Coordinates of C-alpha atoms in Angstrom, one line a residue:
M1 CA 1.0 -10.6 -50.1
L2 CA 4.0 -11.6 -47.9
I3 CA 6.9 -12.9 -50.0
N4 CA 9.3 -13.5 -47.1
F5 CA 10.4 -12.3 -43.8
T6 CA 13.2 -12.1 -42.0
V7 CA 14.4 -11.6 -38.3
S8 CA 17.3 -12.1 -36.1
N9 CA 18.5 -11.6 -32.3
F10 CA 15.1 -11.8 -31.0
K11 CA 13.9 -13.8 -27.9
S12 CA 15.1 -17.4 -29.1
I13 CA 16.1 -16.5 -32.2
K14 CA 19.9 -15.8 -32.5
D15 CA 20.7 -15.8 -36.0
E16 CA 18.8 -14.2 -39.1
I17 CA 15.6 -16.4 -39.8
L18 CA 14.6 -16.3 -43.5
F19 CA 10.9 -17.3 -43.7
N20 CA 10.2 -17.2 -47.8
M21 CA 6.4 -17.8 -49.0
A22 CA 7.8 -17.9 -52.2
P23 CA 7.3 -21.2 -54.2
A24 CA 10.1 -23.5 -54.8
K25 CA 11.1 -23.2 -58.5
R26 CA 11.4 -26.9 -58.9
L27 CA 8.2 -28.3 -57.4
Q28 CA 5.5 -28.7 -60.0
T29 CA 2.9 -30.3 -57.8
M30 CA -0.7 -28.5 -56.9
K31 CA 0.2 -25.2 -59.0
E32 CA -3.5 -24.2 -58.0
H33 CA -1.6 -23.1 -54.7
V34 CA 1.1 -20.5 -56.3
L35 CA -0.8 -16.8 -56.3
V36 CA 0.7 -14.7 -58.2
A37 CA 1.0 -10.9 -57.9
N38 CA -0.2 -8.2 -60.1
T39 CA 3.1 -5.9 -59.8
K40 CA 5.8 -4.5 -62.0
K41 CA 8.0 -7.1 -60.5
K42 CA 7.1 -10.5 -60.9
A43 CA 6.3 -11.7 -57.2
E44 CA 4.8 -14.9 -56.0
G45 CA 3.4 -16.6 -53.2
M46 CA 1.8 -19.6 -51.3
P47 CA -1.6 -19.5 -49.8
V48 CA -0.6 -21.3 -46.8
A49 CA 2.5 -22.2 -44.7
A50 CA 2.5 -24.9 -42.0
I51 CA 5.2 -24.4 -38.8
Y52 CA 6.0 -27.5 -36.6
G53 CA 8.4 -28.0 -33.7
A54 CA 8.5 -29.3 -30.4
N55 CA 7.3 -27.3 -27.5
G56 CA 9.7 -24.8 -26.8
S57 CA 11.3 -24.8 -29.9
G58 CA 10.6 -21.1 -31.0
K59 CA 7.3 -21.3 -32.9
T60 CA 5.9 -18.9 -30.8
N61 CA 8.9 -16.6 -31.1
F62 CA 8.8 -16.3 -34.3
I63 CA 5.2 -15.5 -34.8
E64 CA 5.5 -12.8 -32.2
A65 CA 8.6 -11.5 -33.9
L66 CA 6.0 -10.5 -36.7
A67 CA 3.7 -9.5 -34.3
F68 CA 6.2 -6.7 -32.7
M69 CA 6.8 -5.5 -35.9
K70 CA 3.4 -4.7 -36.6
D71 CA 3.1 -3.5 -32.9
R72 CA 5.9 -0.6 -33.8
I73 CA 4.3 0.0 -36.5
N74 CA 0.6 0.6 -35.0
N75 CA 1.4 1.9 -31.6
D76 CA 2.6 4.8 -29.6
D77 CA 3.4 2.9 -26.8
V78 CA 7.0 1.6 -27.5
V79 CA 8.0 -2.1 -26.8
A80 CA 11.4 -3.0 -26.1
A81 CA 12.7 -5.7 -28.1
I82 CA 14.2 -8.5 -26.2
P83 CA 17.4 -9.8 -27.7
F84 CA 18.9 -13.6 -28.2
R85 CA 20.3 -14.0 -24.5
L86 CA 22.1 -17.4 -24.1
A87 CA 25.2 -16.5 -25.8
D88 CA 27.3 -13.7 -24.3
D89 CA 27.1 -10.0 -23.1
D90 CA 28.3 -8.7 -26.6
Q91 CA 25.3 -10.6 -27.9
E92 CA 22.9 -8.9 -25.8
K93 CA 23.8 -5.4 -26.8
Q94 CA 23.1 -6.4 -30.4
P95 CA 20.2 -4.9 -32.1
S96 CA 17.0 -7.2 -33.2
T97 CA 16.3 -6.8 -37.1
F98 CA 12.9 -6.9 -38.8
S99 CA 12.2 -6.8 -42.3
V100 CA 9.7 -7.9 -44.8
L101 CA 9.4 -8.3 -48.5
F102 CA 5.6 -8.0 -49.3
S103 CA 3.0 -6.8 -52.3
F104 CA 0.3 -4.5 -51.8
E105 CA -1.8 -2.6 -54.4
K106 CA 0.2 -3.2 -56.9
V107 CA 3.5 -2.6 -55.4
V108 CA 6.1 -4.5 -54.1
Y109 CA 7.6 -3.4 -51.0
A110 CA 10.5 -3.9 -48.8
Y111 CA 10.7 -2.5 -45.3
G112 CA 12.6 -3.3 -42.4
F113 CA 14.1 -1.9 -39.0
S114 CA 16.5 -2.8 -36.5
I115 CA 16.3 -2.1 -32.6
E116 CA 18.6 -2.2 -29.7
G117 CA 16.0 -1.9 -26.9
R118 CA 13.6 0.5 -27.3
I119 CA 16.1 3.1 -29.8
V120 CA 16.1 2.7 -33.7
R121 CA 19.1 2.0 -35.2
Q122 CA 17.9 1.6 -38.7
E123 CA 14.8 1.6 -40.9
W124 CA 14.5 1.5 -45.0
L125 CA 12.0 1.2 -47.1
S126 CA 12.5 0.6 -51.0
A127 CA 9.9 0.0 -53.6
Y128 CA 9.2 -1.4 -56.9
Y129 CA 6.9 0.5 -58.9
T130 CA 8.2 -1.1 -61.9
A131 CA 10.8 -3.9 -62.1
K132 CA 13.1 -1.7 -60.8
E133 CA 13.8 -1.1 -56.9
T134 CA 13.2 2.6 -55.6
M135 CA 14.9 3.3 -52.6
L136 CA 12.2 5.6 -50.5
F137 CA 14.5 6.5 -47.5
E138 CA 17.1 4.8 -45.6
R139 CA 17.9 5.7 -41.6
Y140 CA 21.2 4.5 -40.3
W141 CA 23.2 5.4 -37.1
E142 CA 26.0 7.6 -36.7
G143 CA 27.6 8.6 -33.9
E144 CA 25.0 9.2 -30.7
G145 CA 22.0 9.1 -33.3
T146 CA 20.5 8.2 -36.8
Q147 CA 20.8 10.0 -39.8
I148 CA 18.5 9.5 -42.7
V149 CA 18.2 9.9 -46.6
F150 CA 15.3 10.8 -49.0
G151 CA 15.1 8.9 -51.9
N152 CA 14.0 11.0 -55.1
R153 CA 10.7 9.7 -55.6
L154 CA 9.8 10.1 -51.8
V155 CA 11.2 13.9 -52.2
S156 CA 9.0 14.8 -55.3
D157 CA 5.9 13.0 -54.1
T158 CA 6.0 14.7 -51.1
K159 CA 4.4 18.7 -50.4
G160 CA 7.1 20.3 -48.8
G161 CA 9.9 17.9 -50.5
K162 CA 12.9 17.0 -48.7
A163 CA 12.5 20.2 -46.4
F164 CA 9.0 18.9 -44.7
L165 CA 10.6 15.4 -44.8
G166 CA 13.8 16.5 -43.3
F167 CA 11.1 18.5 -40.5
I168 CA 9.5 15.3 -39.7
F169 CA 13.0 13.7 -38.7
Q170 CA 14.0 16.4 -36.5
G171 CA 11.1 16.4 -34.6
I172 CA 10.8 12.4 -33.8
Q173 CA 12.0 10.8 -30.8
K174 CA 15.2 7.7 -30.8
E175 CA 12.2 5.1 -30.7
Q176 CA 10.3 6.5 -32.9
L177 CA 10.0 4.7 -36.6
F178 CA 10.1 7.4 -39.2
L179 CA 7.6 5.5 -41.0
R180 CA 5.0 6.0 -38.6
E181 CA 5.7 9.3 -38.1
A182 CA 5.8 10.4 -41.3
V183 CA 2.3 9.1 -42.1
K184 CA 1.0 10.8 -39.5
R185 CA 2.0 14.1 -41.4
D186 CA 0.3 12.5 -44.4
V187 CA 3.6 11.7 -46.1
S188 CA 0.8 9.5 -48.8
L189 CA 3.5 8.0 -50.6
L190 CA 4.2 6.1 -47.3
E191 CA 0.5 5.5 -46.2
P192 CA 0.1 1.7 -48.2
V193 CA 3.0 0.5 -46.0
E194 CA 1.5 1.3 -42.6
Q195 CA -1.8 0.5 -44.2
W196 CA -0.7 -3.3 -44.8
F197 CA 0.6 -3.7 -41.1
V198 CA -2.5 -1.8 -39.7
S199 CA -5.4 -3.1 -41.6
H200 CA -4.1 -6.4 -43.3
V201 CA -2.1 -8.3 -40.9
F202 CA -3.8 -10.3 -38.2
V203 CA -2.3 -12.3 -35.4
I204 CA -4.3 -14.6 -33.8
R205 CA -3.0 -16.0 -30.6
P206 CA -4.6 -19.6 -28.8
T207 CA -6.3 -17.4 -26.5
S208 CA -7.5 -14.6 -28.9
R209 CA -11.4 -13.5 -29.3
A210 CA -12.4 -11.9 -32.7
M211 CA -13.1 -8.4 -31.2
A212 CA -16.9 -7.2 -30.5
L213 CA -17.8 -10.3 -32.5
E214 CA -21.2 -10.4 -30.9
V215 CA -21.8 -6.6 -31.9
T216 CA -20.5 -7.3 -35.6
L217 CA -23.0 -10.0 -36.3
Q218 CA -25.8 -8.6 -34.4
N219 CA -25.3 -5.3 -36.8
K220 CA -25.2 -8.0 -39.8
P221 CA -27.6 -10.6 -40.0
K222 CA -26.2 -11.9 -43.4
A223 CA -23.0 -12.9 -41.7
L224 CA -24.8 -14.3 -39.0
Q225 CA -26.2 -16.4 -41.0
K226 CA -23.2 -17.3 -43.0
M227 CA -21.4 -18.6 -39.7
N228 CA -24.6 -20.9 -38.9
E229 CA -24.5 -22.3 -41.8
Q230 CA -20.4 -22.8 -41.7
L231 CA -20.8 -24.4 -38.1
H232 CA -23.9 -26.6 -39.3
E233 CA -21.0 -28.0 -42.4
M234 CA -18.7 -28.6 -39.6
G235 CA -21.4 -31.2 -37.4
M236 CA -21.4 -29.0 -34.6
N237 CA -24.1 -29.7 -32.1
L238 CA -26.2 -26.7 -32.2
E239 CA -29.3 -25.4 -33.8
K240 CA -27.8 -21.9 -34.3
L241 CA -26.1 -19.5 -32.8
E242 CA -28.0 -16.1 -31.8
T243 CA -27.3 -12.7 -30.4
K244 CA -29.5 -10.9 -27.9
E245 CA -29.2 -8.1 -26.2
K246 CA -30.7 -6.9 -22.8
K247 CA -31.0 -4.2 -20.7
F248 CA -28.0 -3.5 -18.5
N249 CA -28.2 -1.6 -14.8
S250 CA -24.9 -0.1 -15.2
D251 CA -25.6 1.2 -11.1
Q252 CA -25.6 -2.0 -10.3
Y253 CA -22.9 -3.2 -12.0
A254 CA -20.9 -0.2 -10.7
N255 CA -21.6 -1.1 -7.0
Q256 CA -19.7 -4.4 -7.8
L257 CA -16.4 -2.2 -8.3
D258 CA -14.0 -0.9 -6.0
E259 CA -14.0 2.6 -6.4
G260 CA -11.2 3.6 -8.7
D261 CA -13.2 1.0 -11.1
A262 CA -16.0 2.5 -10.5
E263 CA -15.1 5.7 -11.4
R264 CA -12.9 4.8 -14.7
F265 CA -16.1 2.5 -15.9
R266 CA -18.8 5.6 -15.1
N267 CA -16.8 8.0 -17.5
A268 CA -16.4 5.7 -20.2
L269 CA -20.1 5.4 -19.9
E270 CA -20.5 9.5 -20.0
G271 CA -18.3 9.5 -22.5
L272 CA -20.7 6.8 -24.7
Q273 CA -22.0 7.9 -27.9
E274 CA -25.2 6.5 -29.7
G275 CA -24.6 3.2 -31.2
E276 CA -21.1 2.8 -29.6
I277 CA -19.8 0.1 -27.4
I278 CA -17.5 -0.6 -24.5
E279 CA -15.7 -3.9 -23.2
L280 CA -16.3 -4.7 -19.8
S281 CA -13.6 -6.7 -17.8
E282 CA -15.8 -9.2 -16.5
K283 CA -15.9 -12.3 -18.9
S284 CA -18.1 -15.3 -19.4
F285 CA -16.0 -18.2 -20.8
G286 CA -13.1 -15.8 -21.4
R287 CA -15.2 -13.6 -24.0
P288 CA -15.5 -10.2 -23.2
Q289 CA -18.7 -8.4 -22.4
Y290 CA -20.3 -5.6 -24.6
I291 CA -22.3 -2.6 -23.4
K292 CA -23.5 -0.5 -26.5
K293 CA -25.6 2.9 -26.2
K294 CA -29.2 2.8 -28.0
N295 CA -32.1 5.3 -27.9
D296 CA -29.8 6.7 -24.2
E297 CA -29.6 3.4 -22.2
F298 CA -27.4 0.9 -22.5
Y299 CA -27.6 -2.8 -23.4
L300 CA -25.4 -6.0 -23.0
I301 CA -24.7 -7.5 -26.3
S302 CA -24.1 -11.6 -25.9
F303 CA -24.2 -15.0 -27.8
E304 CA -26.4 -17.6 -27.2
V305 CA -26.3 -21.1 -28.5
C306 CA -29.6 -22.8 -29.1
H307 CA -30.5 -26.2 -29.4
E308 CA -33.7 -28.1 -30.2
R309 CA -35.4 -30.3 -27.4
Q310 CA -36.9 -33.3 -28.2
D311 CA -40.6 -32.3 -28.3
G312 CA -39.3 -29.6 -30.8
K313 CA -38.6 -26.7 -28.6
Q314 CA -35.9 -24.5 -28.8
V315 CA -34.1 -24.3 -25.8
N316 CA -31.2 -21.4 -25.5
F317 CA -28.1 -21.3 -23.4
D318 CA -25.4 -19.1 -22.4
I319 CA -22.4 -19.1 -24.8
S320 CA -20.4 -19.7 -21.3
T321 CA -21.9 -23.8 -22.0
A322 CA -20.3 -24.0 -25.3
S323 CA -17.3 -26.1 -25.7
S324 CA -13.7 -24.6 -25.7
G325 CA -13.7 -26.0 -29.6
F326 CA -16.5 -24.4 -30.5
M327 CA -15.3 -21.2 -28.7
R328 CA -12.1 -21.3 -30.7
M329 CA -13.8 -22.2 -34.1
L330 CA -16.2 -19.1 -33.3
D331 CA -12.9 -16.8 -33.2
L332 CA -11.5 -18.2 -36.3
L333 CA -14.2 -18.2 -38.9
P334 CA -13.9 -14.4 -39.4
A335 CA -10.6 -15.0 -40.5
L336 CA -12.4 -16.8 -43.7
D337 CA -14.2 -13.3 -44.3
V338 CA -10.9 -11.0 -44.2
A339 CA -9.7 -13.2 -46.2
Q340 CA -11.7 -11.8 -49.2
Q341 CA -9.8 -8.7 -48.8
E342 CA -6.6 -8.4 -51.4
D343 CA -3.5 -9.2 -49.8
T344 CA -4.4 -10.1 -45.9
L345 CA -2.2 -12.0 -43.9
I346 CA -3.7 -14.1 -41.2
V347 CA -1.2 -15.9 -38.5
V348 CA -2.2 -18.6 -36.3
D349 CA -0.6 -19.5 -32.9
E350 CA -1.5 -23.2 -32.3
I351 CA -4.2 -23.7 -35.0
E352 CA -5.6 -26.7 -33.7
R353 CA -5.9 -25.9 -30.0
S354 CA -9.2 -27.3 -29.0
L355 CA -10.2 -28.5 -32.3
H356 CA -10.7 -32.1 -33.5
T357 CA -7.5 -32.6 -36.6
L358 CA -10.8 -32.7 -39.6
L359 CA -12.0 -29.1 -38.2
S360 CA -8.7 -27.8 -38.2
Q361 CA -8.4 -29.5 -42.0
Y362 CA -11.7 -28.2 -42.9
F363 CA -10.8 -24.2 -41.9
I364 CA -7.6 -24.6 -43.7
S365 CA -9.1 -26.2 -46.9
C366 CA -11.9 -23.3 -46.6
F367 CA -9.1 -21.0 -46.3
I368 CA -7.1 -22.2 -49.7
G369 CA -10.3 -22.4 -51.5
I370 CA -10.9 -19.2 -51.2
V371 CA -8.0 -17.6 -51.9
T372 CA -6.6 -19.8 -54.9
E373 CA -10.1 -19.1 -56.8
S374 CA -9.7 -15.4 -55.8
Q375 CA -6.0 -15.0 -56.2
N376 CA -6.3 -12.2 -54.1
G377 CA -2.8 -12.2 -52.5
S378 CA -4.9 -13.2 -49.2
Q379 CA -2.3 -16.1 -46.7
L380 CA -2.7 -18.0 -43.8
V381 CA 0.7 -18.8 -41.6
F382 CA -0.1 -21.1 -38.6
S383 CA 1.7 -22.9 -36.2
T384 CA 0.6 -26.4 -35.7
H385 CA 1.7 -29.8 -33.9
D386 CA -1.5 -31.7 -35.6
T387 CA 0.4 -34.0 -37.8
N388 CA -2.3 -35.1 -39.8
L389 CA -2.0 -32.0 -42.0
L390 CA 1.6 -33.3 -43.1
D391 CA -0.2 -34.8 -46.4
S392 CA 1.3 -34.5 -49.6
D393 CA -2.1 -34.1 -50.9
F394 CA -3.3 -31.5 -48.7
L395 CA 0.2 -29.6 -48.5
R396 CA 2.9 -28.9 -50.9
S397 CA 6.4 -29.7 -49.5
D398 CA 7.2 -25.9 -49.9
E399 CA 4.4 -25.1 -47.7
I400 CA 5.8 -26.8 -44.5
W401 CA 8.4 -25.7 -42.0
F402 CA 10.5 -27.0 -39.3
M403 CA 11.2 -25.1 -36.3
E404 CA 13.7 -26.6 -33.7
K405 CA 16.6 -25.5 -31.3
D406 CA 20.3 -25.7 -32.4
S407 CA 22.9 -26.7 -30.1
S408 CA 23.5 -22.8 -28.6
S409 CA 19.6 -23.1 -28.0
S410 CA 19.0 -20.8 -30.7
S411 CA 15.9 -21.7 -33.3
R412 CA 16.5 -22.2 -36.8
L413 CA 13.7 -22.5 -39.2
C414 CA 13.7 -24.8 -42.4
N415 CA 11.5 -25.7 -45.1
L416 CA 10.7 -29.5 -46.3
V417 CA 11.5 -28.6 -49.6
E418 CA 15.0 -28.4 -48.5
F419 CA 15.2 -32.2 -47.3
K420 CA 15.7 -35.2 -49.6
Q421 CA 12.2 -36.8 -50.2
S422 CA 11.8 -40.4 -51.8
T423 CA 9.0 -40.4 -54.1
G424 CA 5.9 -41.6 -52.1
L425 CA 7.5 -40.3 -48.9
N426 CA 5.0 -40.4 -46.0
Y427 CA 5.4 -36.4 -44.6
E428 CA 3.5 -37.6 -41.0
K429 CA 5.6 -40.7 -40.7
G430 CA 9.0 -39.3 -41.7
Y431 CA 8.4 -36.5 -39.4
L432 CA 7.8 -38.7 -36.6
E433 CA 10.2 -40.5 -36.9
G434 CA 12.9 -37.5 -37.0
R435 CA 14.0 -37.3 -40.4
F436 CA 13.1 -33.6 -40.5
G437 CA 14.0 -32.8 -37.1
A438 CA 11.7 -30.5 -34.9
I439 CA 10.5 -33.1 -32.7
P440 CA 10.8 -33.5 -29.3
I441 CA 14.1 -35.5 -27.6
F442 CA 13.7 -37.7 -25.0
H443 CA 15.8 -38.3 -22.2
G444 CA 15.8 -41.5 -19.8
N445 CA 13.2 -44.1 -20.1
G446 CA 10.1 -41.5 -21.4
L447 CA 8.3 -42.1 -24.3
R448 CA 9.4 -44.0 -27.7
L449 CA 7.9 -44.0 -30.9
K450 CA 8.3 -47.3 -32.6

């Protein structure tokens, strides 16, 4: 469960932004929205957070900051952090800093790092195995590189102790995170931190597609049936969704490619094992195509949308005929299954993209229902322009955030609970009237809101 996330000097974010998922102490409404972690250190969180703001305010950059942190832990490819560039030369030379406080497997962890370009200047990790903080390691910049201090708990828990940990540190490059390299070397005490980022944090962008969803649902008919039930509940205009497989002519496909691509494609097929899949670059309505090896033959796995004709017969259509809203929901619905895992964080940029406002509300309501009933610590964070969701009967005020640019063009984030609110305030009306900021500012004879 995410408790808080901080970021500074990254893209449009200059000064430190604190995104706090812990509930406001003074709020007494919708207490069922308070999640309590099963940890020695008291930790609470909210199941959902909505981020509003004008176009270009920095909502996507904030989400990308969390995605950047996940990617640096998850991947060997080292990507440079992009600093805030609208201040001065000195600001551009400052490191970008990212940190999280989260609970996972009954322990609260505090992890973070500072990066200048690709180079790690600081990195730290502590844990709360009890109510008291335990330092596991602190990496800091000194001279021309970084040094590191190991906590007693990490040393005593690691086979080979301080000598082995020091050996790992001496072998890493300036661009590498100690956390990632230590986990590769089976330092088990650090594994839960990497595991949370890799397997329990998911970022869904406006153009994201649920990976290999066609193949997953083909192998799990009950999951496909459940998805069809959900699509019917939402009033989607279809009889059902089906997965289909048909033999794939690999030679015919390869002949359509240029020489280099054809060779890479054939090599990929040759290395394919029974039951494995590969993704084709060719897409249907933005969806990847998947090839599966079965009984030494290749099959194309795809979706078909089924409708019932007036005479009662079933007619199947290629998935490319479906609406963009249907496709968006198809890629969001798997998150409801993922939400049933403990301590899972789903982050969605532009949750309402191509969706009717009632569908957005349906999805969010389903997520909240799953998490508040199970109290499993899973959460949904999303950016949106859908003001219909600004409803005090739907979201608590501490679940609503506003992003806007200040006079220096730096993004800043504030929570609705920080504003003085009168009893019975209409959140949507107040937001559109500019009471909370984070709305477009028009110049000239443009739109005027009344």
